[in-house]
mmCIF file of C-alpha atoms in Angstrom:
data_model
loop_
_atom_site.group_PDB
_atom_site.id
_atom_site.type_symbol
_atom_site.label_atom_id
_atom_site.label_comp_id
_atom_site.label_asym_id
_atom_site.label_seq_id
_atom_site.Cartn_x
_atom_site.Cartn_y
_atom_site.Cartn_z
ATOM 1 C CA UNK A 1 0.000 0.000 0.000
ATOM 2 C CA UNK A 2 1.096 3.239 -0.988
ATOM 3 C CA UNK A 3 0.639 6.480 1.154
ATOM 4 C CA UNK A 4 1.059 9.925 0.171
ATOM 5 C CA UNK A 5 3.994 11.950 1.432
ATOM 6 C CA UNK A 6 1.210 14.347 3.001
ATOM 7 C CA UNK A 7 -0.595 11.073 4.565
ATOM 8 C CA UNK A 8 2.856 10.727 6.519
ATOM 9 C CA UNK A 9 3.343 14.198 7.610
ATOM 10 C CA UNK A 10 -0.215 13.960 8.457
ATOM 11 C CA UNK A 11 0.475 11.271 10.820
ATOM 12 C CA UNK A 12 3.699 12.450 11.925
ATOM 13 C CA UNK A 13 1.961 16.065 13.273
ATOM 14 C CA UNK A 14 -1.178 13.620 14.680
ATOM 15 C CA UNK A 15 1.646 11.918 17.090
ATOM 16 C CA UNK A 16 3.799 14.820 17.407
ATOM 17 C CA UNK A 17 0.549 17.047 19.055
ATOM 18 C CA UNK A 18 -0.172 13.937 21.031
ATOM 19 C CA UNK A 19 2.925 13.336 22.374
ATOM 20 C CA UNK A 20 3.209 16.532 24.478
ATOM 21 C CA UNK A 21 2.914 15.913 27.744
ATOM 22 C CA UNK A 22 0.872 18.839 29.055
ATOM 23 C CA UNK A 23 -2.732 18.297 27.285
ATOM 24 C CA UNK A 24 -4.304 20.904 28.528
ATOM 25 C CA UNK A 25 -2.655 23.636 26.311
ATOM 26 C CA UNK A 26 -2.921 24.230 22.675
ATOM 27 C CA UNK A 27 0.434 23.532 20.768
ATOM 28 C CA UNK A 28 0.929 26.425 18.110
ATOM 29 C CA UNK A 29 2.180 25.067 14.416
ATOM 30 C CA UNK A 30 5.364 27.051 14.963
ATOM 31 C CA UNK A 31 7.006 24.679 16.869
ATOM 32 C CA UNK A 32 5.411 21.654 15.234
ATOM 33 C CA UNK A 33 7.110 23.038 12.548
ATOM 34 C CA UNK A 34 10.674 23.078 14.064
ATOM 35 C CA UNK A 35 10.191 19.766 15.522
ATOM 36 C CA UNK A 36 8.940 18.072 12.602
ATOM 37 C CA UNK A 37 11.015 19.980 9.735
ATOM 38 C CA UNK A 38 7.960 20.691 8.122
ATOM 39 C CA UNK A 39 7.247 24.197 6.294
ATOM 40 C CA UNK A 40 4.868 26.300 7.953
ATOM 41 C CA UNK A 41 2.779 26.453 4.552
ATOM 42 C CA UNK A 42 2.483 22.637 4.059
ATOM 43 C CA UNK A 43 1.801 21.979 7.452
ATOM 44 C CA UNK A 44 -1.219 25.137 7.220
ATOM 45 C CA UNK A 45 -2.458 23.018 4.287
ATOM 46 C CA UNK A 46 -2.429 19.837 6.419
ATOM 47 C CA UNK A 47 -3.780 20.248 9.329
ATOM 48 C CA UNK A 48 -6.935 22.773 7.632
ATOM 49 C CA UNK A 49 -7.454 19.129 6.312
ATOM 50 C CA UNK A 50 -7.061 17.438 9.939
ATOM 51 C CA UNK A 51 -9.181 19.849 11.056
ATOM 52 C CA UNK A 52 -12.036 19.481 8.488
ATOM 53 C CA UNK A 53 -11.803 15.763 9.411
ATOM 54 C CA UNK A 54 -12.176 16.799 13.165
ATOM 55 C CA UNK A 55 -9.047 14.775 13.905
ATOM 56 C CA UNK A 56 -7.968 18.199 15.350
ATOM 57 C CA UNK A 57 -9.149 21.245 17.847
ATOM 58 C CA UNK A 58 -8.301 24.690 17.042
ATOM 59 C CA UNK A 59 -8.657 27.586 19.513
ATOM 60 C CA UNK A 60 -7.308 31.065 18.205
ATOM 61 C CA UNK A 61 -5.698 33.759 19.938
ATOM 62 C CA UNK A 62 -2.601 34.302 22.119
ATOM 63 C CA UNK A 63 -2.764 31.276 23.619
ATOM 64 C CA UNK A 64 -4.288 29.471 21.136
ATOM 65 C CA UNK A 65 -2.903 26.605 18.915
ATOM 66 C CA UNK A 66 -4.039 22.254 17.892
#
């Protein structure tokens, strides 16, 4: 089975979110970014998709973040 080079990002920001050990605070897509070596525009793209699929949780502001 083939997957997609975006599939495996995709799956690579789903565990990278989850892996932080403080749940309770939104993780901003800046330093998903560092971690993951991802550009900031590709990983936009991906997770609007994660979140359309409601595999993710937004919240906006300061604080805010997935």
């Amino acid at each position: 089975m083939m997957i997609s080079t975006k599939g495996r990002y995709a799956l690579r920001i789903l565990l990278d979110i989850a892996a932080v050990e403080n749940n309770e605070e939104y993780i901003s897509l800046g330093d998903v970014a560092l971690r993951q070596e991802i550009s900031m525009k590709y990983l936009e793209a991906i997770v609007g998709s994660l979140k359309r699929a409601k595999l993710l949780e937004s919240s906006r502001g300061k604080d805010g973040g997935y």
